Coordinates of C-alpha atoms in Angstrom, one line a residue:
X127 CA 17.6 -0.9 -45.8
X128 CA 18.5 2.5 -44.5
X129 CA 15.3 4.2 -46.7
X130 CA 13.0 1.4 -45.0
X131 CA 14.6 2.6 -41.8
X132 CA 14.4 5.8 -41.8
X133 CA 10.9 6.2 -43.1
X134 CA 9.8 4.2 -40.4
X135 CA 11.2 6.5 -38.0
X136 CA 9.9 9.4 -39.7
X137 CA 6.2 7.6 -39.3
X138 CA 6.3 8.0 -35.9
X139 CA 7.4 11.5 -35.5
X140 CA 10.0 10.7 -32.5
X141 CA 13.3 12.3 -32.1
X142 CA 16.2 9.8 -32.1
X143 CA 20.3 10.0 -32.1
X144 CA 22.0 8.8 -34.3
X145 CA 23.6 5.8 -31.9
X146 CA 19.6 4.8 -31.3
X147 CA 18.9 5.0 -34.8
X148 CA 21.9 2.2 -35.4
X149 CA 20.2 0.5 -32.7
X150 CA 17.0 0.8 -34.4
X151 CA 18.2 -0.2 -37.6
X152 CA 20.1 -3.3 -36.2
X153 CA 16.4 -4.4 -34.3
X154 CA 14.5 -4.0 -37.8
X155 CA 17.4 -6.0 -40.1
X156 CA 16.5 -9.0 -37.6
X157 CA 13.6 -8.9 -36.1
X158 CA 11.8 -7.8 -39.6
X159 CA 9.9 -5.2 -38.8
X160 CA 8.4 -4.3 -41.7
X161 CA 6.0 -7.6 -41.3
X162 CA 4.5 -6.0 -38.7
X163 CA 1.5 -3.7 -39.0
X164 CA 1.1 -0.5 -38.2
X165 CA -0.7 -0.9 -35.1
X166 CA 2.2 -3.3 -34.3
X167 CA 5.2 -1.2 -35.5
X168 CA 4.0 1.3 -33.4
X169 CA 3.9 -0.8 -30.3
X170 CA 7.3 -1.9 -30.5
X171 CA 8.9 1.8 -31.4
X172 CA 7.1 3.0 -28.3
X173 CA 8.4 -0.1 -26.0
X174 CA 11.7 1.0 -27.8
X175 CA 11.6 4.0 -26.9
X176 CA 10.9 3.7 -23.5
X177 CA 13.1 0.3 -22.7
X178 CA 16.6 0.7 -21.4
X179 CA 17.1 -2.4 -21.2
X180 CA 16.2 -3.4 -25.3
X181 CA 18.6 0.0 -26.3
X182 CA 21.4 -2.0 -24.4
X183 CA 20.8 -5.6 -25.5
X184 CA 21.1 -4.1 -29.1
X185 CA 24.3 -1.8 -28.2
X186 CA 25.5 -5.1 -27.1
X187 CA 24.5 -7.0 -30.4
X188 CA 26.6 -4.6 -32.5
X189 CA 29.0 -4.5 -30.2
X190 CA 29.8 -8.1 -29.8
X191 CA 29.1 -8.7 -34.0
X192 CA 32.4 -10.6 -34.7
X193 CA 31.7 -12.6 -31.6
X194 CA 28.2 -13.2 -32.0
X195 CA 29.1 -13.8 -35.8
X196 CA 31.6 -16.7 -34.6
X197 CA 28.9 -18.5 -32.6
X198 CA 26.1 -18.7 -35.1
X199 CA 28.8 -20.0 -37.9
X200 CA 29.5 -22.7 -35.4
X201 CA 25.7 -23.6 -34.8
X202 CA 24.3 -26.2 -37.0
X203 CA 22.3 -25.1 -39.5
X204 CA 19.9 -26.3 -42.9
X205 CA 22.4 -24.8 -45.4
X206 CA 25.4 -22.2 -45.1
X207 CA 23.9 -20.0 -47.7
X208 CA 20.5 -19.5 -45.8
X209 CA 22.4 -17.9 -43.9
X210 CA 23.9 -15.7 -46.5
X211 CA 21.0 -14.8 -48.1
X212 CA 19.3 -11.5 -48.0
X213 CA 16.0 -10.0 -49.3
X214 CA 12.7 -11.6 -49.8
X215 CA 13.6 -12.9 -53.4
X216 CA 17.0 -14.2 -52.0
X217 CA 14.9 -16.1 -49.7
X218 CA 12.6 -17.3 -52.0
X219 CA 15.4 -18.4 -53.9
X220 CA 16.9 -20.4 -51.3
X221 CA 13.3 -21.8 -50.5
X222 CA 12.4 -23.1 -53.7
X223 CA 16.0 -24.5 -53.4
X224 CA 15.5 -26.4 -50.5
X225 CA 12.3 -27.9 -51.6
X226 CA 13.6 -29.2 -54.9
X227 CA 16.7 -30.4 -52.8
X228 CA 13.9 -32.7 -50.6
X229 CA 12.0 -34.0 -53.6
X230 CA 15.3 -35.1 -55.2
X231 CA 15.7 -37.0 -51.7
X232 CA 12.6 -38.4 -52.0
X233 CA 13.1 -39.6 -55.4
X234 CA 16.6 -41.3 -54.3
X235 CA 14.9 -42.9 -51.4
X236 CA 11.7 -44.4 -53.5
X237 CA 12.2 -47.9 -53.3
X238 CA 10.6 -50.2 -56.7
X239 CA 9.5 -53.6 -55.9
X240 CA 8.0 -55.3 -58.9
X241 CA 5.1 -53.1 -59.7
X242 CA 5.2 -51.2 -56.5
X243 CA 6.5 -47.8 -55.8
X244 CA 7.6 -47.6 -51.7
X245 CA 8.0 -44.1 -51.3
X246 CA 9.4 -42.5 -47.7
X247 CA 6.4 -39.9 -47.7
X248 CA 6.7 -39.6 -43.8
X249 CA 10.4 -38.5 -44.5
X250 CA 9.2 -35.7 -46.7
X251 CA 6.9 -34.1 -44.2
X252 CA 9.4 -33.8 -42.0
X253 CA 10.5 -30.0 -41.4
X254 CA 13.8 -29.2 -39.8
X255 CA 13.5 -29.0 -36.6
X256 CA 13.4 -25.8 -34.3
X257 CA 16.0 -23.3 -32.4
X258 CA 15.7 -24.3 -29.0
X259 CA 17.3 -21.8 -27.0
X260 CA 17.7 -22.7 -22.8
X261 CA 18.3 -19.2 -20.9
X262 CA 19.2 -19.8 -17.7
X263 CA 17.4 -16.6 -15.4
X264 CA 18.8 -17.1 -12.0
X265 CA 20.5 -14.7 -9.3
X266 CA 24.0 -16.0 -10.4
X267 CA 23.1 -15.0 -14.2
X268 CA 21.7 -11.6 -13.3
X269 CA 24.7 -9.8 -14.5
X270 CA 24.8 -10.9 -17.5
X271 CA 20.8 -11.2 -18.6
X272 CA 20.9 -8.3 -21.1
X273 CA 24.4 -9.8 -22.7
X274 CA 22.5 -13.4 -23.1
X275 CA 19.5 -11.4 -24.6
X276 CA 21.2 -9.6 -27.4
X277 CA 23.1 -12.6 -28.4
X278 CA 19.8 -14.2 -28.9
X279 CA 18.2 -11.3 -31.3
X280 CA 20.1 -11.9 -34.1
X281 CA 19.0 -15.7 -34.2
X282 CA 15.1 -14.5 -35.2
X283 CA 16.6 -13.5 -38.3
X284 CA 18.2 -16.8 -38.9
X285 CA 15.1 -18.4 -37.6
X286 CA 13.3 -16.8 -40.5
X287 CA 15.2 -17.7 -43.3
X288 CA 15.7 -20.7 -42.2
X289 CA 11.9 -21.0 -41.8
X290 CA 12.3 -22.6 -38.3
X291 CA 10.2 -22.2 -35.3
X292 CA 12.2 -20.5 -32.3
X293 CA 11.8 -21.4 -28.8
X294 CA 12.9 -19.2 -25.8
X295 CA 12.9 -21.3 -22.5
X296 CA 14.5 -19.6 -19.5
X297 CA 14.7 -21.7 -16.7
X298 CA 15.8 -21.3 -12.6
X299 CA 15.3 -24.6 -10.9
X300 CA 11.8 -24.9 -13.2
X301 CA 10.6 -23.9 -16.2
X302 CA 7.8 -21.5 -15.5
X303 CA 7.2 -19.6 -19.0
X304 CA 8.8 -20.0 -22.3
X305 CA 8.2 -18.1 -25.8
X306 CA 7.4 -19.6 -29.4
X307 CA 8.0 -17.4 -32.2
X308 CA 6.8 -19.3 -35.4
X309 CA 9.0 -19.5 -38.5
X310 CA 11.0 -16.9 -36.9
X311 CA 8.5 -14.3 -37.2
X312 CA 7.8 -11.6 -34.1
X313 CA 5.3 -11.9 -31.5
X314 CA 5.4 -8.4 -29.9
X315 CA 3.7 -9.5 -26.3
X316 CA 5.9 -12.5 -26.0
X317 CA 9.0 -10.3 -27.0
X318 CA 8.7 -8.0 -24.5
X319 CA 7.6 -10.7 -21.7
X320 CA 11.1 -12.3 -22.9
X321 CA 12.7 -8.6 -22.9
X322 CA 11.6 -7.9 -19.8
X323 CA 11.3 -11.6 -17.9
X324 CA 14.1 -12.2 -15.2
X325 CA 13.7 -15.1 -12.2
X326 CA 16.0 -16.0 -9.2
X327 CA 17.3 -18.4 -7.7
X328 CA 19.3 -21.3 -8.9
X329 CA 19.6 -23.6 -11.9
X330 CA 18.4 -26.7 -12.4
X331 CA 19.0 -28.4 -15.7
X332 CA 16.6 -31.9 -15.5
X333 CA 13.8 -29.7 -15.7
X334 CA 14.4 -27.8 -18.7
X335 CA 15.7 -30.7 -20.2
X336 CA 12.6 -32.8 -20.0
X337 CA 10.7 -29.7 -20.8
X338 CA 12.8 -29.7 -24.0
X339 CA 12.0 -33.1 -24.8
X340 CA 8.3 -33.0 -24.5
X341 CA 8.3 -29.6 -27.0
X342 CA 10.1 -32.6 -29.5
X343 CA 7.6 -35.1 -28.8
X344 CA 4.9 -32.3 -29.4
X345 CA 6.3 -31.6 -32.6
X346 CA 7.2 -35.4 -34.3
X347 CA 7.5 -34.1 -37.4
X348 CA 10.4 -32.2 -36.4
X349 CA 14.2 -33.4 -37.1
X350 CA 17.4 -31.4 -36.8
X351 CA 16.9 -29.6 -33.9
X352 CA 19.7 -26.9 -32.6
X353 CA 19.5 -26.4 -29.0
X354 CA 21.3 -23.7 -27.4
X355 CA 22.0 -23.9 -23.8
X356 CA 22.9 -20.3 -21.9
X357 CA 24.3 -21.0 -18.4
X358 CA 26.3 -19.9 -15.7
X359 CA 28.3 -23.5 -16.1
X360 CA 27.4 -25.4 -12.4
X361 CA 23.5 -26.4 -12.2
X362 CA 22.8 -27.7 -9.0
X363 CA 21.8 -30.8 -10.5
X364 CA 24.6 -30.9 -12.4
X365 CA 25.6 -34.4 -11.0
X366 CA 23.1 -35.9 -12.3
X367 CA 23.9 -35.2 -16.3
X368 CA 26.0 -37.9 -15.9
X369 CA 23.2 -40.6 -14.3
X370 CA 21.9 -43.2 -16.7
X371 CA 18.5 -41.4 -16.9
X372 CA 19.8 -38.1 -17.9
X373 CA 22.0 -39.9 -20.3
X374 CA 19.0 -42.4 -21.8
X375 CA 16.8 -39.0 -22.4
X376 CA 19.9 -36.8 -23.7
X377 CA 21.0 -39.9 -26.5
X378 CA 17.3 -40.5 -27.3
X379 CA 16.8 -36.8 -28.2
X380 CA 20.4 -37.6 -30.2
X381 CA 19.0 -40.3 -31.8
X382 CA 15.3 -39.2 -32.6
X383 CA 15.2 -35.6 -33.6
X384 CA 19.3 -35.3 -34.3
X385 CA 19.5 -33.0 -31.9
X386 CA 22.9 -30.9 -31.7
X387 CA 23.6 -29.0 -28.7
X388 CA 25.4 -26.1 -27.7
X389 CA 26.7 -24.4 -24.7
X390 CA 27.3 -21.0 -24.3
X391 CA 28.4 -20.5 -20.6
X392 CA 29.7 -17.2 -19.1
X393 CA 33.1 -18.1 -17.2
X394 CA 35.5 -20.9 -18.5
X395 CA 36.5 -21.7 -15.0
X396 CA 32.8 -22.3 -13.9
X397 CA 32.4 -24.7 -17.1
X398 CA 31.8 -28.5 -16.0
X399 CA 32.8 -29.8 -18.9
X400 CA 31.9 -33.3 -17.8
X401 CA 28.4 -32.2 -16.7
X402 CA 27.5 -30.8 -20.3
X403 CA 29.4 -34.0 -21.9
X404 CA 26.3 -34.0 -24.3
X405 CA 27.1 -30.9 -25.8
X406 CA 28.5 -30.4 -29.6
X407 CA 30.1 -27.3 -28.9
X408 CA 30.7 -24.6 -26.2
X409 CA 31.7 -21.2 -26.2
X410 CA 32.7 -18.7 -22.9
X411 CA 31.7 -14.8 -22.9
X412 CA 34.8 -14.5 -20.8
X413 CA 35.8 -12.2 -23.4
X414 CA 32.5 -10.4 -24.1
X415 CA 32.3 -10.0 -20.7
X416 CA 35.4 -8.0 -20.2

């Protein structure tokens, strides 16, 4: 990988130190980078070049490895060793894997009634479900945007070998914008709207929970979706997590697409752990933080 690096630096003809190159090298491992055309490689080492704020998030991604590592290992996922693998022929690997795995499922599930053959097909085209990710852009989260941010870079390269569509939805009290990067695979205008995107104000989480929803209902062929909620800890709606609506739509989305949901909230003290009683797992960047 450090060839491919390095003779995409040397393409470009720009001067970098070595701490940006590791940056560098740390944004082309997951954001794959070598898909990307010319034309398009080019854009992004120039809005590298020239964005503070993408040099930190991935100063912050290295940083925080062992941490960000411990997260993702505690996210759902399809199968621990799509995680693991690496290199398109490990990935093809695990992809030809994965759909033998389904067929065998099928096969199980193929029901024989006399003569007849019932067979699940509307099982089989279902595809595992996205990586929802709920980024909560408010004044109180200002602080830590760019932390947020670089622990969500490493999840396009599990989006990709995972071959699951990722979803960036940041949030105040609406949801005014949100990012879909197919299969995992870059959009450089909607990565650098999401790079450089920041609101005010407070959080509301009905919104972005219904807005959530309807990207499932979009999508009914999706199932096992991962939802990843980023969040100061205390919407101002919070109250009403716990309301029989709220509930009704949270166990639905349970129930329908097996959704699992995480939190990953800034400050342990500021966690309302009864608010987010729908959630898997949560995680505090006290620590990070510091």
């Amino acid at each position: 990988m450090k060839d491919a690096v390095e003779s995409f630096i040397k393409k470009f003809n720009l001067e970098f130190t070595s701490e940006q190159r590791d940056f560098l090298r740390f944004l082309y491992e997951n954001l794959h980078l070598e898909e990307l055309s010319n034309k398009e490689q080019h854009f992004f080492i120039d809005f590298f070049y020239k964005s503070e704020a993408l040099r930190n998030m991935a100063a912050f991604a290295l940083e925080l490895a062992d941490i960000i590592h411990e997260i993702y290992e505690n996210i759902p996922a399809i199968e621990q060793n799509e995680r693991l693998a690496n290199g398109k022929e490990q990935r093809l690997y695990y992809e030809r894997k994965w759909q033998v795995a389904r067929r065998r499922k099928l096969n199980r599930q193929t029901i024989k009634k006399g003569n007849i053959l019932y067979v699940p097909f509307d099982e089989y085209k279902k595809e595992t479900g996205p990586i929802i990710i709920c980024l909560e852009q408010t004044t109180g989260m200002a602080a830590y945007s760019e932390l947020c941010k670089s622990i969500i870079l490493p999840l396009f390269m599990t989006a990709h070998r995972e071959h699951r569509d990722l979803y960036i939805v940041p949030y105040d009290c609406q949801v005014h914008v949100h990012f879909q990067f197919e299969k995992g695979h870059l959009n450089l205008s909607d990565f650098k709207d999401f790079i450089d995107y920041k609101a005010k104000g407070e959080a509301a989480f009905l919104p972005v929970l219904h807005f959530v929803k309807g990207l499932l209902q979009e999508n009914q062929h999706y199932t096992e979706a991962d939802i990843i909620i980023f969040t100061e800890g205390s919407p101002i709606d919070g109250q009403h997590l716990v309301g029989k609506q709220a509930k009704a739509v949270l166990e639905e989305m349970k129930r329908k697409y097996h959704a699992e949901f995480s939190v990953i909230a800034m400050h342990e003290h500021n966690f309302n752990e009864q608010q987010f009683w729908f959630a898997n797992k949560a995680f505090f960047a006290d620590d990070a933080i510091q």
